[in-house]
Short mmCIF file of C-alpha atoms in Angstrom, two decimals:
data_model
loop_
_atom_site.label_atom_id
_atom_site.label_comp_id
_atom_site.label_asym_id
_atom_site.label_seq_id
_atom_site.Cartn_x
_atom_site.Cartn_y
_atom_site.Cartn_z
CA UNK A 674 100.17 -64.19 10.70
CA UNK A 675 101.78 -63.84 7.30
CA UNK A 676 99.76 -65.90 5.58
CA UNK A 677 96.56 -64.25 7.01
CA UNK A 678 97.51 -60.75 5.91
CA UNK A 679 98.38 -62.68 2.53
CA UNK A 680 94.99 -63.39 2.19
CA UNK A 681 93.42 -60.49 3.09
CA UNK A 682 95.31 -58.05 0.83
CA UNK A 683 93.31 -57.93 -1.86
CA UNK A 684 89.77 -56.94 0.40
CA UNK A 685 91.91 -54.21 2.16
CA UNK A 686 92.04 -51.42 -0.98
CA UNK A 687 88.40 -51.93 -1.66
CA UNK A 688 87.40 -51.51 1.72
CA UNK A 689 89.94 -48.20 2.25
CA UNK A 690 87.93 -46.43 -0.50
CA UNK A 691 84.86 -47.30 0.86
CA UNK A 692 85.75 -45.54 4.46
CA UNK A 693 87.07 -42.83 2.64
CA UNK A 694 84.27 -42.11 0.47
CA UNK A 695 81.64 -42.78 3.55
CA UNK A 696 84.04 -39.84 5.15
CA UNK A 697 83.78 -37.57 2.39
CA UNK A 698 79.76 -38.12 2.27
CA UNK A 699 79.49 -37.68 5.67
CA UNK A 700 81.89 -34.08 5.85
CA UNK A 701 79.71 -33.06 2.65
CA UNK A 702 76.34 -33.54 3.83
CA UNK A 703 77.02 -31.98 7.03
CA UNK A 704 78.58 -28.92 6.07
CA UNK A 705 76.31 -28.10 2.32
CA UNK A 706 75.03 -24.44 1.63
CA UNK A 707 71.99 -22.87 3.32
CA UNK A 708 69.97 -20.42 1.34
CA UNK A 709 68.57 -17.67 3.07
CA UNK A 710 64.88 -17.59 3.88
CA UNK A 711 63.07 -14.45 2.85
CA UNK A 712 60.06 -13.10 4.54
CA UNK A 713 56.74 -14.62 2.90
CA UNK A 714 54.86 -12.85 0.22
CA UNK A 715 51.31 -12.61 -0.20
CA UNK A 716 49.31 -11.68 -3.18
CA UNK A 717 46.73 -9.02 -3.71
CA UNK A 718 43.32 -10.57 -4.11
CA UNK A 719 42.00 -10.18 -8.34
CA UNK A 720 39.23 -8.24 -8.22
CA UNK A 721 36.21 -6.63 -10.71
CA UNK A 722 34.88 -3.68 -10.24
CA UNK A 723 31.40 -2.18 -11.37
CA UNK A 724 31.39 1.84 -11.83
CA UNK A 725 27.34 2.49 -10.88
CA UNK A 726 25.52 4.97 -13.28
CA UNK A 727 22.59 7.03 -11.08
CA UNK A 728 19.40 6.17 -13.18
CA UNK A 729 15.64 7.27 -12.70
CA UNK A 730 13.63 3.79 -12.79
CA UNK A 731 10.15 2.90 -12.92
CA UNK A 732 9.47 -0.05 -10.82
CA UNK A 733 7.24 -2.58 -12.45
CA UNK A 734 5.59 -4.94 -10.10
CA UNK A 735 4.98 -8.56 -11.55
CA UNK A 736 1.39 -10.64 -10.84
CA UNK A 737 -1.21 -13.47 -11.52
CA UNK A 738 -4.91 -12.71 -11.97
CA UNK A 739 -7.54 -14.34 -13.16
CA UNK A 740 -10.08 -12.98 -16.23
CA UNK A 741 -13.40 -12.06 -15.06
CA UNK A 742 -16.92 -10.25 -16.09
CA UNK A 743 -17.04 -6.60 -15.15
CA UNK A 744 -20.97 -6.83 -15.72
CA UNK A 745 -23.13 -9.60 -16.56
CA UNK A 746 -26.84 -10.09 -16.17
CA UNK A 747 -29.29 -13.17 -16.17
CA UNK A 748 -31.99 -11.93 -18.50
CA UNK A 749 -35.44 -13.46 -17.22
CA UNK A 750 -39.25 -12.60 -19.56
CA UNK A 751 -41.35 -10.41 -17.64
CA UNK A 752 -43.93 -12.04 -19.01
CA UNK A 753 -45.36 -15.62 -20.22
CA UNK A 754 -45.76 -16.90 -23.39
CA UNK A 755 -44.43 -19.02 -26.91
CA UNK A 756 -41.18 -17.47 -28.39
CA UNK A 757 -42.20 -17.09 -32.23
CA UNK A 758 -38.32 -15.29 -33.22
CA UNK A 759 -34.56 -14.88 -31.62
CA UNK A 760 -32.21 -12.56 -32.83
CA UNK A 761 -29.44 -14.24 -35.35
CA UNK A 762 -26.80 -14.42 -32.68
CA UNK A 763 -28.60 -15.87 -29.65
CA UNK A 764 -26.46 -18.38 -29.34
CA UNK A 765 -23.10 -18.98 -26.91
CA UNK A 766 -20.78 -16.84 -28.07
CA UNK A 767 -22.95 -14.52 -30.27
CA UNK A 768 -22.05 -10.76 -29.57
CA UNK A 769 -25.44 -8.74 -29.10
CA UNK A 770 -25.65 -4.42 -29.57
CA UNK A 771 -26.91 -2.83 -26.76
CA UNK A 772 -31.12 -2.50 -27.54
CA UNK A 773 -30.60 -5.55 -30.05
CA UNK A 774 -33.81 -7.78 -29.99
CA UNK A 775 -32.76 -11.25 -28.11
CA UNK A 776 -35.83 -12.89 -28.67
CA UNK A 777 -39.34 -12.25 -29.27
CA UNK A 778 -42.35 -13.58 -27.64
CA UNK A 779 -45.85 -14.21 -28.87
CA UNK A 780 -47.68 -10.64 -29.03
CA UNK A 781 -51.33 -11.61 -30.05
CA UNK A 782 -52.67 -11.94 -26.73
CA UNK A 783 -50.93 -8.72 -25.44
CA UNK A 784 -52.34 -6.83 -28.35
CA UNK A 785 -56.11 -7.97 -27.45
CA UNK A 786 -55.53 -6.79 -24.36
CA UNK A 787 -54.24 -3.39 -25.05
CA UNK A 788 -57.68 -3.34 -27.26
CA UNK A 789 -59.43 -4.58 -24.48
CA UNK A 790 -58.38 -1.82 -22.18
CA UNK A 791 -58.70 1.01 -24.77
CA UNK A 792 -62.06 -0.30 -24.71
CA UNK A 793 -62.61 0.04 -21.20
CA UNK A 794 -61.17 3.62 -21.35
CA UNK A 795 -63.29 4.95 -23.66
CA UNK A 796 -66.13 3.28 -21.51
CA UNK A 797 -64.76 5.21 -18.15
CA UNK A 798 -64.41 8.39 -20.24
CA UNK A 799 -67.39 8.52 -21.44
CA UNK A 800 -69.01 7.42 -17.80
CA UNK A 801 -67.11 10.92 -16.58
CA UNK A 802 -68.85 13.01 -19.09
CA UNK A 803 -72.09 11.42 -18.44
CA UNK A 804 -71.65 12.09 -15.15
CA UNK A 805 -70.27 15.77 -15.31
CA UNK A 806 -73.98 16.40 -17.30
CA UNK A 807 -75.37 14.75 -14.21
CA UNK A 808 -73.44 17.26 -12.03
CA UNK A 809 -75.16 20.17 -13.93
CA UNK A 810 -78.57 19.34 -13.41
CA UNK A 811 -77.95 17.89 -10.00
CA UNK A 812 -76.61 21.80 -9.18
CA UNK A 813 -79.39 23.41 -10.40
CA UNK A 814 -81.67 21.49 -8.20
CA UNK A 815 -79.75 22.17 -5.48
CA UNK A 816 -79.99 25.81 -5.95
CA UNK A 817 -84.14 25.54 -6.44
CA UNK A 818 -84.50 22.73 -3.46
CA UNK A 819 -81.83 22.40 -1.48
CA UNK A 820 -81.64 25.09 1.40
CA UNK A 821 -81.91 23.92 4.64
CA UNK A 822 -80.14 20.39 3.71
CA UNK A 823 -77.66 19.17 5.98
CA UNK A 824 -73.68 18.42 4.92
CA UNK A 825 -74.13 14.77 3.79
CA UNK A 826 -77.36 14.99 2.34
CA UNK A 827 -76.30 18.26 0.21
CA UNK A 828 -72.72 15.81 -1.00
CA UNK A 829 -75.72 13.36 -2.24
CA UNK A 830 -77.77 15.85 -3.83
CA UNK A 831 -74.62 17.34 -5.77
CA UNK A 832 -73.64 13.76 -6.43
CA UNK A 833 -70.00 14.22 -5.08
CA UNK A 834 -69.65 10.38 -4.60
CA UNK A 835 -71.01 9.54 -7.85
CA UNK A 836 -67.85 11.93 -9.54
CA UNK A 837 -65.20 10.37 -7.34
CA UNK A 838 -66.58 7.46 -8.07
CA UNK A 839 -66.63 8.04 -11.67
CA UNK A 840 -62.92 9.68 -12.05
CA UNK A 841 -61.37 6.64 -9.98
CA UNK A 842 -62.91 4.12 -12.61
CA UNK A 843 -61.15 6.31 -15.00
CA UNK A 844 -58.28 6.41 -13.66
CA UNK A 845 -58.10 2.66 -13.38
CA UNK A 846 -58.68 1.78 -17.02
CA UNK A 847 -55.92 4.52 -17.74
CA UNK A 848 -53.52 2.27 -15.74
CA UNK A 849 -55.18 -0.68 -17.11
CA UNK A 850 -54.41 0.08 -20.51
CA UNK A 851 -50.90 1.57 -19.82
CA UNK A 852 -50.10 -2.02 -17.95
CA UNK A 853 -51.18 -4.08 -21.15
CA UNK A 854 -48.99 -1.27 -22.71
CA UNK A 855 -46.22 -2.55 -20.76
CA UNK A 856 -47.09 -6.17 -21.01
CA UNK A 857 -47.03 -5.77 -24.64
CA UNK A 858 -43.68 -4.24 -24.84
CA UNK A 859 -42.30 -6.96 -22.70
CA UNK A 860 -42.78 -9.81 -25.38
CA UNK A 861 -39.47 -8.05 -26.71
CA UNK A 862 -36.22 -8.60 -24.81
CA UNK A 863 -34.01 -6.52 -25.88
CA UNK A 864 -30.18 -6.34 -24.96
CA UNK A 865 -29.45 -4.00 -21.78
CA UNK A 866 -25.75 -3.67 -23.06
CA UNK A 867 -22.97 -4.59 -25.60
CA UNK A 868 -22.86 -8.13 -24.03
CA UNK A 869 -22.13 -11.80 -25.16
CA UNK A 870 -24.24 -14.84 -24.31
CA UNK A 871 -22.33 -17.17 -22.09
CA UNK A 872 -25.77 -19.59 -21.72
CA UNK A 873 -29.09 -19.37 -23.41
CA UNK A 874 -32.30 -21.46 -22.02
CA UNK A 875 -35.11 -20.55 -24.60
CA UNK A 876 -35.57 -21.32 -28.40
CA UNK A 877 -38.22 -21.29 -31.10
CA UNK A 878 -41.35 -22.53 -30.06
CA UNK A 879 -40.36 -22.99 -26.70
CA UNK A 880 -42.32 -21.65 -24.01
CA UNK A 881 -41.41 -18.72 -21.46
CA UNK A 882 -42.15 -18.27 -18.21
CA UNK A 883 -41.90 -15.25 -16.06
CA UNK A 884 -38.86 -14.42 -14.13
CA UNK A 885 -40.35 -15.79 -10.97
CA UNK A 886 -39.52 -19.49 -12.40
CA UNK A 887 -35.66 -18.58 -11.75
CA UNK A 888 -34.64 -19.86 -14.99
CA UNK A 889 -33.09 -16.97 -16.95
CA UNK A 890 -33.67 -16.91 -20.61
CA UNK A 891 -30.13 -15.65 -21.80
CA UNK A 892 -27.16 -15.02 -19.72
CA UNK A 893 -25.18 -12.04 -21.00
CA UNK A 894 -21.28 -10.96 -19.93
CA UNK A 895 -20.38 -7.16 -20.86
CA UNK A 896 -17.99 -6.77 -23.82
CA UNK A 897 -17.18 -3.43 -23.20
CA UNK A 898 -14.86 -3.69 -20.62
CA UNK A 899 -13.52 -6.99 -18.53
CA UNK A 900 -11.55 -7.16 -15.21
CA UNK A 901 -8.65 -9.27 -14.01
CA UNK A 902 -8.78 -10.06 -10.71
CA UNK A 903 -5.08 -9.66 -9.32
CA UNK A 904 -2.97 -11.10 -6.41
CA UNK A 905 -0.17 -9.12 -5.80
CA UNK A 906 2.18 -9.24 -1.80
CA UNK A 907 0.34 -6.54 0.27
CA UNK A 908 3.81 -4.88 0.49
CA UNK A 909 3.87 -3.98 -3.23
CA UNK A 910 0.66 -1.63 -2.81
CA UNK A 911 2.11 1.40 -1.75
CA UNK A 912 3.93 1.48 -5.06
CA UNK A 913 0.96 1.67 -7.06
CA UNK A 914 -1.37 4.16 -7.98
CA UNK A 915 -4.94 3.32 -6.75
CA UNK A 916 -8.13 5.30 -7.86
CA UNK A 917 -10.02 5.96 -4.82
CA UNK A 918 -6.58 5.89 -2.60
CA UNK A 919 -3.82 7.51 -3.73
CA UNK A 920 -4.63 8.63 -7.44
CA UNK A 921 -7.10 9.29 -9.43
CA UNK A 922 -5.42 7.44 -12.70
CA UNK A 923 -4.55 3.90 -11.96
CA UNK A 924 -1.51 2.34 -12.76
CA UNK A 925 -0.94 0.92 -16.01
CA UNK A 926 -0.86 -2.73 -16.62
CA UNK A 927 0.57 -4.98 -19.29
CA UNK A 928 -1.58 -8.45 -19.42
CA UNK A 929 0.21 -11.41 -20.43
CA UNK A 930 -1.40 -14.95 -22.03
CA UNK A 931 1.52 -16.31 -23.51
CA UNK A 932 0.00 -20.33 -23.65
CA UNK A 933 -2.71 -18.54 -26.21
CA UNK A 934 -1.16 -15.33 -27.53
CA UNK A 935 3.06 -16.43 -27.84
CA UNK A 936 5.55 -14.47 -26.37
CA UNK A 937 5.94 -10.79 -26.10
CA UNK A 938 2.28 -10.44 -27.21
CA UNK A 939 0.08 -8.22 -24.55
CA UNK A 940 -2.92 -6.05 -23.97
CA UNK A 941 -2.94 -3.29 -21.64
CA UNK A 942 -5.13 -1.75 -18.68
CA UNK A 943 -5.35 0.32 -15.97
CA UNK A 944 -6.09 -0.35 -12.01
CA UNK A 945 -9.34 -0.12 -11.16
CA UNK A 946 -9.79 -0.90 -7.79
CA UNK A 947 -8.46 -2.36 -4.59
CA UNK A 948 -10.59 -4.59 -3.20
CA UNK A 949 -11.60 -4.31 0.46
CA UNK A 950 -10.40 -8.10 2.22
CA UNK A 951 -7.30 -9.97 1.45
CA UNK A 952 -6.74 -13.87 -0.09
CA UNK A 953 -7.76 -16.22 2.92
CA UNK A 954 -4.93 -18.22 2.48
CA UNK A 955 -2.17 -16.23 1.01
CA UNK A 956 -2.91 -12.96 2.65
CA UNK A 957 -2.31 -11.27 -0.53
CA UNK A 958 -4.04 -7.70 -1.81
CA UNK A 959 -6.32 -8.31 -4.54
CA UNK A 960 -6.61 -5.84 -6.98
CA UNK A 961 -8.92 -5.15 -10.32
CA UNK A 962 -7.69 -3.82 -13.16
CA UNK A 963 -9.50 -3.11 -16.20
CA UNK A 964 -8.78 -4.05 -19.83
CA UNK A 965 -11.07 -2.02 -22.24
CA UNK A 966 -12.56 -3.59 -25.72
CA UNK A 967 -11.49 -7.07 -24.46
CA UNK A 968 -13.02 -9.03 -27.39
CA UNK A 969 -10.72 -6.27 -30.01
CA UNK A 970 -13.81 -5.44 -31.63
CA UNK A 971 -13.12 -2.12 -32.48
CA UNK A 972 -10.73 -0.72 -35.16
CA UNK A 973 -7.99 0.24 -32.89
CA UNK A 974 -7.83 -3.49 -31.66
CA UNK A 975 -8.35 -5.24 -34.63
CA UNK A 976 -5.18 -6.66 -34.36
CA UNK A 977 -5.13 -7.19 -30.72
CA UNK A 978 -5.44 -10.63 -29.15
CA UNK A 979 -9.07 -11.64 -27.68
CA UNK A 980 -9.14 -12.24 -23.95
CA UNK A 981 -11.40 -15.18 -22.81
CA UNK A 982 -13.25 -15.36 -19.25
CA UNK A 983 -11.77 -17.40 -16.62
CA UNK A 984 -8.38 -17.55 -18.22
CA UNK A 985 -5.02 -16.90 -15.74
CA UNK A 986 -2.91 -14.42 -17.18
CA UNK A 987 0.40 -12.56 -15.93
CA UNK A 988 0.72 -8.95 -15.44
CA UNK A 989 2.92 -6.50 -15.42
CA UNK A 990 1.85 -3.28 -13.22
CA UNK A 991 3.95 -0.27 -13.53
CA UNK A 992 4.61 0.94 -10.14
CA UNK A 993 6.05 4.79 -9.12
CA UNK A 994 9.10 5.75 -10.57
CA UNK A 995 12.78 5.83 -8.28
CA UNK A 996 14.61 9.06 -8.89
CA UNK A 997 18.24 9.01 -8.34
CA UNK A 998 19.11 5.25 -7.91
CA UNK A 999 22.00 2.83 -8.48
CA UNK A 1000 20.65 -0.59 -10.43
CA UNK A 1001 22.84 -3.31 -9.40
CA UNK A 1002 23.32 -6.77 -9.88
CA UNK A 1003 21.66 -8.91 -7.10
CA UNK A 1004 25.03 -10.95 -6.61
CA UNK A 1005 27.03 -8.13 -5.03
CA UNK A 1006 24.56 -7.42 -1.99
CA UNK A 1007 25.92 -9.44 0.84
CA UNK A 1008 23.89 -10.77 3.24
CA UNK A 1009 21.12 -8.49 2.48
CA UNK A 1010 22.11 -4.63 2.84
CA UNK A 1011 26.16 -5.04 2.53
CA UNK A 1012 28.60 -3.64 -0.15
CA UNK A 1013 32.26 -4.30 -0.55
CA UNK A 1014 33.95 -1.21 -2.09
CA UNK A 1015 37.30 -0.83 -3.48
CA UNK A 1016 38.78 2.29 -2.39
CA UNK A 1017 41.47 4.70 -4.06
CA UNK A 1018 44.36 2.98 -2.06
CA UNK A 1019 42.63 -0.16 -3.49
CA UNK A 1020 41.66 -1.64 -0.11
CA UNK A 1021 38.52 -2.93 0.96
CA UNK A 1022 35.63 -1.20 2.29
CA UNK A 1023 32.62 -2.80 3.54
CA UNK A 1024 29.44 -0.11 3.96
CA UNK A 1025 25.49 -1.00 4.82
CA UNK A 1026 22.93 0.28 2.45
CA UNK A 1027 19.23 0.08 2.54
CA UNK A 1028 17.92 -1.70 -0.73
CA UNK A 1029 15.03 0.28 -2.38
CA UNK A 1030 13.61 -2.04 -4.91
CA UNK A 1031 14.46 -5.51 -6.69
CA UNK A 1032 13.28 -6.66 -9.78
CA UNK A 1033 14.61 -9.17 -12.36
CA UNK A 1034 17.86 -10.33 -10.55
CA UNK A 1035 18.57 -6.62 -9.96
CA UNK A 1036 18.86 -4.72 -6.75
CA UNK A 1037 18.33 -0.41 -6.58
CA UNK A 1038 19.79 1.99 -3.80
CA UNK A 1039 19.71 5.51 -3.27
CA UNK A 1040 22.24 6.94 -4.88
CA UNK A 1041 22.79 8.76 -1.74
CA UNK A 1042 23.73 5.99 -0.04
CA UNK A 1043 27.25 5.56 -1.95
CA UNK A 1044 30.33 7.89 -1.82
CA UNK A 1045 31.26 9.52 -5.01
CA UNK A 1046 32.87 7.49 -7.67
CA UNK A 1047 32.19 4.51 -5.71
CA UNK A 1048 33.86 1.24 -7.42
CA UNK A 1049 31.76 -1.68 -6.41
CA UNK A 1050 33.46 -4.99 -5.96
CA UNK A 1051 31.59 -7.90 -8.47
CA UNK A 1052 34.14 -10.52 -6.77
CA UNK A 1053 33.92 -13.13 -4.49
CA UNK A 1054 36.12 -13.23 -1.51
CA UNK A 1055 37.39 -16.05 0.03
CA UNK A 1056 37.70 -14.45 3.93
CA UNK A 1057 36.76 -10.29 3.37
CA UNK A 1058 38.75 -8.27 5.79
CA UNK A 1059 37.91 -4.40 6.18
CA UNK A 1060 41.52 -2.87 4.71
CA UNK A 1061 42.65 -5.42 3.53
CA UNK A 1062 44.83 -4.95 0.14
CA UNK A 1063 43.38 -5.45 -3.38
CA UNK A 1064 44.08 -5.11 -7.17
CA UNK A 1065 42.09 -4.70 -9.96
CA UNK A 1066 41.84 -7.40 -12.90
CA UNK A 1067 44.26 -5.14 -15.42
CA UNK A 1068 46.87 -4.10 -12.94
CA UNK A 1069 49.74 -6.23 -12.77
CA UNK A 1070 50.67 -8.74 -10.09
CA UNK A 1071 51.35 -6.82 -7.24
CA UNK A 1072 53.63 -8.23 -4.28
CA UNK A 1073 52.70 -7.24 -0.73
CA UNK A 1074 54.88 -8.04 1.79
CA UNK A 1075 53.31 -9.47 5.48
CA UNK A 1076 54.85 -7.23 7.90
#
């Protein structure tokens, strides 16, 4: 037994510290400090604030249309003939004065004809006065001879027929001579307005046929005004001013070609019209609106851009103006017709509000429809609770405690 504790005496002090230690570990983990837990915090939600300004705004209502002729005319001969001149600028393109000569067609046989029935005038004239000496004599024998003559035969004796007769063939070659009158003049067509030729079908030496052939000699397009044929949302109307419906001025209108003209370039017009259907398809409102001196060819416009047929352009239509309104951004309207306000406790309030008007990523409400002072949140919020506490951006941290 000796011997064995012998040999274990030198494990036994190693093994006594190591109890004692594992004690000491043991007493000190199971009796460390415990901190006090306070009551969670939570933090005021950061929030920006936009102070509204009330604002008078005219509404401008943005649109598509497409260029087209106010007036245009296929100009046919009334006549027949060989065309022996044309005017300079008969050709596609040329601008023609209203009563400029177009083209000119062969007069000579017009101008025989006029002589012919001058001719046949004088004949019928002098037929009347021939017959009027007639009249005289045939009177006196009536007054010698013809008692006792019955209606008819007294009509012959006077020679009534014979003077109707005799005044119709006059008035015949009067008309006669005033048709080869008009004949002649029509070897001239002249221009019926300020126009431009858009097609021509008739040159020097060719030969004209009357307008019965259906092939116009010159097709001409009004340069004195054009129209743009506009598609606007059927909703937008009521905004406008419409001759004829609401107005007698039309609304103005800004026309837009930036592929041709750059940007920020326009012309201007007015409304015109509205026009009586809808788009088949689109169901939109189509409206005309009228752009005056369109080619810029007078001295106010010299510097003005030209607008070409069939072109699509953009316009802008200035619509009524909205007195007392708030413009905000389109970001802080929540699902449609909500605000989120901050109030003076700084707490949220959420109101509904009736949107007016949008335009360009901005939305406008009565002003009406806001308290006074009204501070409107530009913020997201994670989950938006009505009261719920809030700070603005430069106020410091604030701590509010969860009761």
């Amino acid at each position: 037994m000796a011997d064995i504790i012998r040999k274990l005496r030198p494990f036994l002090a190693p093994l006594i510290i190591i109890v004692i230690a594992g004690g000491l570990s043991y007493y000190w983990l199971s009796n460390k400090p415990r901190a006090n837990r306070k009551p969670e915090q939570a933090v005021a939600p950061l929030v920006e604030i936009i102070k509204p300004k009330i604002i008078n705004h005219p509404t401008t209502i943005p649109a598509l249309g497409n260029v087209i002729a106010s007036q245009s005319v296929n100009l046919n001969s009334r006549v027949s003939g060989m065309v022996i001149a044309v005017s300079d600028n008969f050709i596609e393109g040329g601008l023609l004065k209203k009563d400029e000569k177009i083209v000119q067609i062969d007069p000579t046989d017009f101008q025989l004809a006029v002589r012919q029935k001058k001719s046949d005038l004088a004949r019928a004239e002098f037929n009347l006065k021939l017959e009027m000496g007639q009249q005289t004599i045939a009177q006196r024998e009536f007054e010698m001879l013809g008692k006792g003559l019955g209606e008819q035969a007294r009509e012959l004796v006077l020679r009534k027929p014979h003077l109707s007769s005799t005044r119709a063939a006059l008035d015949a070659a009067k008309a006669a001579l005033e048709q080869a009158k008009l004949d002649l003049s029509r070897t001239t067509l002249y221009a019926p307005f300020n126009g431009i030729v858009t097609a021509r079908n008739a040159n020097i030496g060719s030969w004209i046929s009357t307008f019965s052939t259906g092939t116009p000699v010159v097709k001409l397009v009004a340069t004195d005004t054009y129209w743009i044929d506009v598609s606007l949302p059927v909703d937008k109307i009521r905004w406008l001013a419409i001759p004829g419906i609401n107005a007698k001025q039309g609304a103005p209108v800004k026309i837009f070609y930036e592929q041709a003209w750059g940007p920020g370039v326009y012309r201007t017009g007015v409304v015109k019209r509205l026009k009586a259907e809808v788009e088949t398809q689109g169901r939109m409102a189509k409206l005309i609106v009228e752009v005056k001196d369109p080619l810029s060819q007078e001295t106010a416009n010299k510097h003005a851009p030209p607008l070409m047929l069939g072109t699509l352009v953009r316009a802008e239509i200035g619509g009524k103006i909205l007195n007392d309104v708030i413009a905000l951004p389109a970001g802080v309207l929540h699902d449609g017709n909500t605000l989120r306000l901050l109030t003076e406790n700084n707490t949220l309030d959420i109101v509904t509000v009736t949107p007016l008007w949008s335009e360009h990523r901005q939305v406008f409400i009565g002003a009406d429809q806001l308290p006074d002072n009204a501070r409107i949140i530009n913020s997201d919020l994670a989950t938006p609770v009505e009261g719920m506490s809030l700070r603005l951006q430069e106020q410091k941290l604030a701590i509010v405690t969860d009761r």
